[in-house]
Amino acid sequence: MSGSVIKLRGVTFGYAAGAPVLRDLDFDFAAGERVGLAGPNGCGKTTLFHVIMGLLKPAAGAVEIFGKPRRAGGDFREVRRRIGLLFQDADDQLFSPTVAEDVAFGPMNLGKSRAEALSIVSETLAMVGLSGFENRVTYRLSGGEKKLVSLAAVFAMKPEILLLDEPVAGLDEPTAERIVDILNGRERPHLTISHDVGFLKRVAARLITIRNGRIENLDA
């Protein structure tokens, strides 16, 4: 695919004591795309995300992102600055005592001043509809509020591409609708995992799945 910013060729990965989850997988993600990734539990969707981010190293194959081969851990530092990953479980993403600290962590890690980081916190919380939540204690939030804070923390990094792992799973309808509006209201490329194909059709232009360890177009 011309203009691919994420390119995987022949990627194979398996967990210990198990058959490969990804088998000789090829995948292209072009600049500006919005892609939905569906499929049953265990088919390799989250594994694919973790390979792209360098959290897992494939046993075989090539990973090229932003036009450069990515092999060792250091090769992925740039990737993690430019691609934002939303974890499936918000508790895996949020670790600071307050909402503001969680959302500010990424910008400050990128060298922003405290004042700049706090401005980004206000901006991103307003974007997800949580203005005034800055001093709320993170672990006391509802599941939907945690997911929105996690999304704000990803957006605060100002990534060029979003990888979103089950962003609406377990959410009530109003919160899920808010996430649809957030994604459709911003021209940000994303690759989004969901079991909800109806949701994916609303936020993505191309739908794919993983069958037998390989990417296929989704017939739905």
PDB file of C-alpha atoms in Angstrom:
ATOM      1  CA  MET A   1       0.000   0.000   0.000  1.00  0.00           C
ATOM      2  CA  SER A   2       1.396   3.368  -1.030  1.00  0.00           C
ATOM      3  CA  GLY A   3       2.069   5.822   1.774  1.00  0.00           C
ATOM      4  CA  SER A   4       2.015   3.242   4.566  1.00  0.00           C
ATOM      5  CA  VAL A   5       3.096   4.635   7.930  1.00  0.00           C
ATOM      6  CA  ILE A   6       2.804   1.220   9.601  1.00  0.00           C
ATOM      7  CA  LYS A   7       4.022  -1.758   7.592  1.00  0.00           C
ATOM      8  CA  LEU A   8       4.340  -5.315   8.884  1.00  0.00           C
ATOM      9  CA  ARG A   9       5.687  -8.107   6.726  1.00  0.00           C
ATOM     10  CA  GLY A  10       5.690 -11.808   7.609  1.00  0.00           C
ATOM     11  CA  VAL A  11       5.242 -11.132  11.320  1.00  0.00           C
ATOM     12  CA  THR A  12       4.952 -14.222  13.508  1.00  0.00           C
ATOM     13  CA  PHE A  13       4.467 -14.154  17.264  1.00  0.00           C
ATOM     14  CA  GLY A  14       3.412 -16.743  19.801  1.00  0.00           C
ATOM     15  CA  TYR A  15       3.270 -16.924  23.570  1.00  0.00           C
ATOM     16  CA  ALA A  16       5.141 -19.571  25.535  1.00  0.00           C
ATOM     17  CA  ALA A  17       3.623 -23.056  25.380  1.00  0.00           C
ATOM     18  CA  GLY A  18       1.168 -22.012  22.703  1.00  0.00           C
ATOM     19  CA  ALA A  19       0.778 -21.973  18.945  1.00  0.00           C
ATOM     20  CA  PRO A  20       1.598 -18.687  17.171  1.00  0.00           C
ATOM     21  CA  VAL A  21      -1.108 -16.060  17.493  1.00  0.00           C
ATOM     22  CA  LEU A  22       0.182 -14.083  14.512  1.00  0.00           C
ATOM     23  CA  ARG A  23       1.399 -16.207  11.590  1.00  0.00           C
ATOM     24  CA  ASP A  24       3.279 -14.677   8.673  1.00  0.00           C
ATOM     25  CA  LEU A  25       1.061 -11.595   9.036  1.00  0.00           C
ATOM     26  CA  ASP A  26       1.205  -8.667   6.599  1.00  0.00           C
ATOM     27  CA  PHE A  27      -0.409  -5.361   7.494  1.00  0.00           C
ATOM     28  CA  ASP A  28      -0.401  -1.832   6.068  1.00  0.00           C
ATOM     29  CA  PHE A  29      -1.805   1.286   7.669  1.00  0.00           C
ATOM     30  CA  ALA A  30      -1.741   4.321   5.394  1.00  0.00           C
ATOM     31  CA  ALA A  31      -1.391   7.927   6.448  1.00  0.00           C
ATOM     32  CA  GLY A  32      -4.776   9.348   7.430  1.00  0.00           C
ATOM     33  CA  GLU A  33      -6.593   6.020   7.656  1.00  0.00           C
ATOM     34  CA  ARG A  34      -9.294   5.043  10.099  1.00  0.00           C
ATOM     35  CA  VAL A  35      -9.405   1.271  10.439  1.00  0.00           C
ATOM     36  CA  GLY A  36     -11.561  -0.970  12.621  1.00  0.00           C
ATOM     37  CA  LEU A  37     -10.204  -4.320  13.817  1.00  0.00           C
ATOM     38  CA  ALA A  38     -12.716  -6.938  14.961  1.00  0.00           C
ATOM     39  CA  GLY A  39     -12.373 -10.591  15.877  1.00  0.00           C
ATOM     40  CA  PRO A  40     -12.902 -13.104  18.682  1.00  0.00           C
ATOM     41  CA  ASN A  41     -10.929 -13.157  21.923  1.00  0.00           C
ATOM     42  CA  GLY A  42      -7.505 -14.661  21.473  1.00  0.00           C
ATOM     43  CA  CYS A  43      -7.207 -14.041  17.728  1.00  0.00           C
ATOM     44  CA  GLY A  44      -4.278 -11.639  18.184  1.00  0.00           C
ATOM     45  CA  LYS A  45      -5.785  -8.154  18.064  1.00  0.00           C
ATOM     46  CA  THR A  46      -4.093  -6.782  21.189  1.00  0.00           C
ATOM     47  CA  THR A  47      -0.946  -8.730  20.335  1.00  0.00           C
ATOM     48  CA  LEU A  48      -0.809  -6.845  17.027  1.00  0.00           C
ATOM     49  CA  PHE A  49      -0.968  -3.515  18.891  1.00  0.00           C
ATOM     50  CA  HIS A  50       1.823  -4.566  21.230  1.00  0.00           C
ATOM     51  CA  VAL A  51       4.034  -5.603  18.312  1.00  0.00           C
ATOM     52  CA  ILE A  52       3.471  -2.216  16.654  1.00  0.00           C
ATOM     53  CA  MET A  53       4.428  -0.418  19.880  1.00  0.00           C
ATOM     54  CA  GLY A  54       7.482  -2.598  20.498  1.00  0.00           C
ATOM     55  CA  LEU A  55       6.037  -4.110  23.672  1.00  0.00           C
ATOM     56  CA  LEU A  56       6.341  -7.567  22.107  1.00  0.00           C
ATOM     57  CA  LYS A  57       9.086  -8.722  19.754  1.00  0.00           C
ATOM     58  CA  PRO A  58       8.018 -10.998  16.910  1.00  0.00           C
ATOM     59  CA  ALA A  59       9.820 -14.279  16.360  1.00  0.00           C
ATOM     60  CA  ALA A  60       9.988 -13.546  12.640  1.00  0.00           C
ATOM     61  CA  GLY A  61       9.126 -10.812  10.189  1.00  0.00           C
ATOM     62  CA  ALA A  62       9.775  -7.104   9.740  1.00  0.00           C
ATOM     63  CA  VAL A  63       8.197  -4.072  11.406  1.00  0.00           C
ATOM     64  CA  GLU A  64       8.533  -0.718   9.646  1.00  0.00           C
ATOM     65  CA  ILE A  65       6.932   2.397  11.134  1.00  0.00           C
ATOM     66  CA  PHE A  66       7.212   5.951   9.814  1.00  0.00           C
ATOM     67  CA  GLY A  67       9.500   4.676   7.090  1.00  0.00           C
ATOM     68  CA  LYS A  68      12.101   3.124   9.393  1.00  0.00           C
ATOM     69  CA  PRO A  69      12.732  -0.506  10.393  1.00  0.00           C
ATOM     70  CA  ARG A  70      12.005  -1.129  14.076  1.00  0.00           C
ATOM     71  CA  ARG A  71      13.868  -4.020  15.642  1.00  0.00           C
ATOM     72  CA  ALA A  72      15.231  -3.325  19.119  1.00  0.00           C
ATOM     73  CA  GLY A  73      13.640  -1.502  22.048  1.00  0.00           C
ATOM     74  CA  GLY A  74      15.374   1.779  21.314  1.00  0.00           C
ATOM     75  CA  ASP A  75      13.929   1.825  17.800  1.00  0.00           C
ATOM     76  CA  PHE A  76      10.446   2.228  19.300  1.00  0.00           C
ATOM     77  CA  ARG A  77      11.048   5.344  21.398  1.00  0.00           C
ATOM     78  CA  GLU A  78      10.050   7.544  18.481  1.00  0.00           C
ATOM     79  CA  VAL A  79       7.063   5.284  17.776  1.00  0.00           C
ATOM     80  CA  ARG A  80       5.774   5.703  21.330  1.00  0.00           C
ATOM     81  CA  ARG A  81       6.027   9.482  21.041  1.00  0.00           C
ATOM     82  CA  ARG A  82       4.115   9.581  17.775  1.00  0.00           C
ATOM     83  CA  ILE A  83       1.540   6.803  18.298  1.00  0.00           C
ATOM     84  CA  GLY A  84      -0.841   6.860  21.264  1.00  0.00           C
ATOM     85  CA  LEU A  85      -1.996   3.540  22.736  1.00  0.00           C
ATOM     86  CA  LEU A  86      -5.229   3.282  24.703  1.00  0.00           C
ATOM     87  CA  PHE A  87      -5.173   0.102  26.783  1.00  0.00           C
ATOM     88  CA  GLN A  88      -8.269  -2.068  27.020  1.00  0.00           C
ATOM     89  CA  ASP A  89      -8.308  -1.812  30.823  1.00  0.00           C
ATOM     90  CA  ALA A  90      -8.151   1.789  32.060  1.00  0.00           C
ATOM     91  CA  ASP A  91      -6.580   0.595  35.324  1.00  0.00           C
ATOM     92  CA  ASP A  92      -3.516  -0.428  33.278  1.00  0.00           C
ATOM     93  CA  GLN A  93      -3.208   3.146  31.994  1.00  0.00           C
ATOM     94  CA  LEU A  94      -3.932   5.259  35.062  1.00  0.00           C
ATOM     95  CA  PHE A  95      -1.415   5.200  37.900  1.00  0.00           C
ATOM     96  CA  SER A  96      -1.275   8.713  39.402  1.00  0.00           C
ATOM     97  CA  PRO A  97      -3.283   9.841  42.452  1.00  0.00           C
ATOM     98  CA  THR A  98      -5.298  12.510  40.609  1.00  0.00           C
ATOM     99  CA  VAL A  99      -6.752  12.984  37.153  1.00  0.00           C
ATOM    100  CA  ALA A 100      -4.587  16.033  36.423  1.00  0.00           C
ATOM    101  CA  GLU A 101      -1.401  14.165  37.304  1.00  0.00           C
ATOM    102  CA  ASP A 102      -2.333  11.260  35.055  1.00  0.00           C
ATOM    103  CA  VAL A 103      -3.129  13.461  32.065  1.00  0.00           C
ATOM    104  CA  ALA A 104      -0.107  15.721  32.642  1.00  0.00           C
ATOM    105  CA  PHE A 105       2.360  12.842  32.934  1.00  0.00           C
ATOM    106  CA  GLY A 106       2.825  12.338  29.186  1.00  0.00           C
ATOM    107  CA  PRO A 107       3.284  16.005  28.236  1.00  0.00           C
ATOM    108  CA  MET A 108       5.741  16.570  31.097  1.00  0.00           C
ATOM    109  CA  ASN A 109       7.630  13.464  30.032  1.00  0.00           C
ATOM    110  CA  LEU A 110       7.928  15.070  26.601  1.00  0.00           C
ATOM    111  CA  GLY A 111       9.551  18.137  28.132  1.00  0.00           C
ATOM    112  CA  LYS A 112       6.568  20.451  28.540  1.00  0.00           C
ATOM    113  CA  SER A 113       6.672  22.927  31.418  1.00  0.00           C
ATOM    114  CA  ARG A 114       4.220  22.493  34.268  1.00  0.00           C
ATOM    115  CA  ALA A 115       2.191  25.456  32.997  1.00  0.00           C
ATOM    116  CA  GLU A 116       2.094  24.003  29.476  1.00  0.00           C
ATOM    117  CA  ALA A 117       1.136  20.585  30.825  1.00  0.00           C
ATOM    118  CA  LEU A 118      -1.698  22.010  32.933  1.00  0.00           C
ATOM    119  CA  SER A 119      -3.004  23.883  29.900  1.00  0.00           C
ATOM    120  CA  ILE A 120      -3.025  20.608  27.954  1.00  0.00           C
ATOM    121  CA  VAL A 121      -4.812  18.928  30.882  1.00  0.00           C
ATOM    122  CA  SER A 122      -7.602  21.527  30.780  1.00  0.00           C
ATOM    123  CA  GLU A 123      -7.866  21.276  26.996  1.00  0.00           C
ATOM    124  CA  THR A 124      -8.038  17.496  26.838  1.00  0.00           C
ATOM    125  CA  LEU A 125     -10.404  17.091  29.783  1.00  0.00           C
ATOM    126  CA  ALA A 126     -12.752  19.600  28.140  1.00  0.00           C
ATOM    127  CA  MET A 127     -12.526  17.598  24.918  1.00  0.00           C
ATOM    128  CA  VAL A 128     -13.744  14.430  26.658  1.00  0.00           C
ATOM    129  CA  GLY A 129     -16.380  16.252  28.699  1.00  0.00           C
ATOM    130  CA  LEU A 130     -14.617  16.068  32.076  1.00  0.00           C
ATOM    131  CA  SER A 131     -13.814  19.701  32.800  1.00  0.00           C
ATOM    132  CA  GLY A 132     -13.431  20.191  36.543  1.00  0.00           C
ATOM    133  CA  PHE A 133     -12.161  16.649  37.145  1.00  0.00           C
ATOM    134  CA  GLU A 134      -8.546  17.764  37.592  1.00  0.00           C
ATOM    135  CA  ASN A 135      -8.393  17.087  41.333  1.00  0.00           C
ATOM    136  CA  ARG A 136     -10.600  14.016  41.375  1.00  0.00           C
ATOM    137  CA  VAL A 137      -8.995  10.870  42.816  1.00  0.00           C
ATOM    138  CA  THR A 138      -8.451   8.505  39.915  1.00  0.00           C
ATOM    139  CA  TYR A 139      -9.282   5.209  41.603  1.00  0.00           C
ATOM    140  CA  ARG A 140     -12.647   6.573  42.779  1.00  0.00           C
ATOM    141  CA  LEU A 141     -13.875   7.302  39.280  1.00  0.00           C
ATOM    142  CA  SER A 142     -16.499   5.179  37.547  1.00  0.00           C
ATOM    143  CA  GLY A 143     -15.446   2.810  34.803  1.00  0.00           C
ATOM    144  CA  GLY A 144     -16.670   5.211  32.119  1.00  0.00           C
ATOM    145  CA  GLU A 145     -14.900   8.166  33.710  1.00  0.00           C
ATOM    146  CA  LYS A 146     -11.653   6.177  33.911  1.00  0.00           C
ATOM    147  CA  LYS A 147     -11.925   5.336  30.211  1.00  0.00           C
ATOM    148  CA  LEU A 148     -12.451   8.991  29.315  1.00  0.00           C
ATOM    149  CA  VAL A 149      -9.505  10.068  31.474  1.00  0.00           C
ATOM    150  CA  SER A 150      -7.373   7.407  29.787  1.00  0.00           C
ATOM    151  CA  LEU A 151      -8.415   8.763  26.402  1.00  0.00           C
ATOM    152  CA  ALA A 152      -7.591  12.298  27.542  1.00  0.00           C
ATOM    153  CA  ALA A 153      -4.153  11.094  28.649  1.00  0.00           C
ATOM    154  CA  VAL A 154      -3.542   9.632  25.190  1.00  0.00           C
ATOM    155  CA  PHE A 155      -4.718  12.793  23.414  1.00  0.00           C
ATOM    156  CA  ALA A 156      -2.558  14.907  25.743  1.00  0.00           C
ATOM    157  CA  MET A 157       0.510  13.403  24.064  1.00  0.00           C
ATOM    158  CA  LYS A 158      -0.746  14.840  20.763  1.00  0.00           C
ATOM    159  CA  PRO A 159      -0.041  11.608  18.872  1.00  0.00           C
ATOM    160  CA  GLU A 160      -0.182  11.396  15.099  1.00  0.00           C
ATOM    161  CA  ILE A 161      -1.965   8.019  15.195  1.00  0.00           C
ATOM    162  CA  LEU A 162      -4.189   6.381  17.809  1.00  0.00           C
ATOM    163  CA  LEU A 163      -4.292   2.672  18.646  1.00  0.00           C
ATOM    164  CA  LEU A 164      -7.500   2.162  20.628  1.00  0.00           C
ATOM    165  CA  ASP A 165      -8.093  -1.201  22.318  1.00  0.00           C
ATOM    166  CA  GLU A 166     -11.813  -1.729  23.044  1.00  0.00           C
ATOM    167  CA  PRO A 167     -12.556   1.956  23.778  1.00  0.00           C
ATOM    168  CA  VAL A 168     -16.295   1.388  24.387  1.00  0.00           C
ATOM    169  CA  ALA A 169     -16.316  -2.072  25.995  1.00  0.00           C
ATOM    170  CA  GLY A 170     -18.464  -2.157  29.110  1.00  0.00           C
ATOM    171  CA  LEU A 171     -19.536   1.482  28.814  1.00  0.00           C
ATOM    172  CA  ASP A 172     -23.050   2.814  29.111  1.00  0.00           C
ATOM    173  CA  GLU A 173     -24.632   4.218  25.963  1.00  0.00           C
ATOM    174  CA  PRO A 174     -24.096   7.938  26.735  1.00  0.00           C
ATOM    175  CA  THR A 175     -20.369   7.412  27.394  1.00  0.00           C
ATOM    176  CA  ALA A 176     -19.967   5.258  24.292  1.00  0.00           C
ATOM    177  CA  GLU A 177     -21.724   7.941  22.247  1.00  0.00           C
ATOM    178  CA  ARG A 178     -19.361  10.539  23.664  1.00  0.00           C
ATOM    179  CA  ILE A 179     -16.393   8.501  22.454  1.00  0.00           C
ATOM    180  CA  VAL A 180     -17.963   8.183  19.005  1.00  0.00           C
ATOM    181  CA  ASP A 181     -18.348  11.970  18.909  1.00  0.00           C
ATOM    182  CA  ILE A 182     -14.750  12.491  20.078  1.00  0.00           C
ATOM    183  CA  LEU A 183     -13.340  10.220  17.385  1.00  0.00           C
ATOM    184  CA  ASN A 184     -15.540  11.547  14.599  1.00  0.00           C
ATOM    185  CA  GLY A 185     -15.015  15.153  15.644  1.00  0.00           C
ATOM    186  CA  ARG A 186     -11.249  15.058  15.171  1.00  0.00           C
ATOM    187  CA  GLU A 187      -9.253  14.248  12.072  1.00  0.00           C
ATOM    188  CA  ARG A 188      -6.933  11.835  13.834  1.00  0.00           C
ATOM    189  CA  PRO A 189      -6.003   8.543  12.132  1.00  0.00           C
ATOM    190  CA  HIS A 190      -6.765   5.522  14.269  1.00  0.00           C
ATOM    191  CA  LEU A 191      -6.703   1.751  14.360  1.00  0.00           C
ATOM    192  CA  THR A 192      -9.457   0.649  16.723  1.00  0.00           C
ATOM    193  CA  ILE A 193     -10.195  -2.762  18.218  1.00  0.00           C
ATOM    194  CA  SER A 194     -13.765  -3.594  19.154  1.00  0.00           C
ATOM    195  CA  HIS A 195     -16.121  -6.549  19.347  1.00  0.00           C
ATOM    196  CA  ASP A 196     -18.891  -4.085  18.436  1.00  0.00           C
ATOM    197  CA  VAL A 197     -18.879  -4.032  14.642  1.00  0.00           C
ATOM    198  CA  GLY A 198     -21.670  -1.466  14.642  1.00  0.00           C
ATOM    199  CA  PHE A 199     -19.436   0.905  16.598  1.00  0.00           C
ATOM    200  CA  LEU A 200     -16.518   0.267  14.241  1.00  0.00           C
ATOM    201  CA  LYS A 201     -18.670   1.066  11.219  1.00  0.00           C
ATOM    202  CA  ARG A 202     -19.455   4.458  12.751  1.00  0.00           C
ATOM    203  CA  VAL A 203     -15.850   5.461  13.391  1.00  0.00           C
ATOM    204  CA  ALA A 204     -13.790   3.599  10.741  1.00  0.00           C
ATOM    205  CA  ALA A 205     -13.710   3.564   6.951  1.00  0.00           C
ATOM    206  CA  ARG A 206     -12.111   0.113   6.607  1.00  0.00           C
ATOM    207  CA  LEU A 207     -12.869  -2.999   8.658  1.00  0.00           C
ATOM    208  CA  ILE A 208     -10.453  -5.888   9.086  1.00  0.00           C
ATOM    209  CA  THR A 209     -10.116  -8.971  11.246  1.00  0.00           C
ATOM    210  CA  ILE A 210      -7.479 -11.543  12.146  1.00  0.00           C
ATOM    211  CA  ARG A 211      -8.180 -15.091  11.013  1.00  0.00           C
ATOM    212  CA  ASN A 212      -5.674 -17.894  11.453  1.00  0.00           C
ATOM    213  CA  GLY A 213      -3.093 -15.344  12.486  1.00  0.00           C
ATOM    214  CA  ARG A 214      -3.410 -13.154   9.385  1.00  0.00           C
ATOM    215  CA  ILE A 215      -5.163  -9.927   8.470  1.00  0.00           C
ATOM    216  CA  GLU A 216      -8.281 -10.275   6.340  1.00  0.00           C
ATOM    217  CA  ASN A 217     -10.972  -7.839   5.276  1.00  0.00           C
ATOM    218  CA  LEU A 218     -14.025  -8.163   7.478  1.00  0.00           C
ATOM    219  CA  ASP A 219     -17.103  -9.479   5.733  1.00  0.00           C
ATOM    220  CA  ALA A 220     -19.781  -7.712   7.734  1.00  0.00           C
TER     221      ALA A 220
END
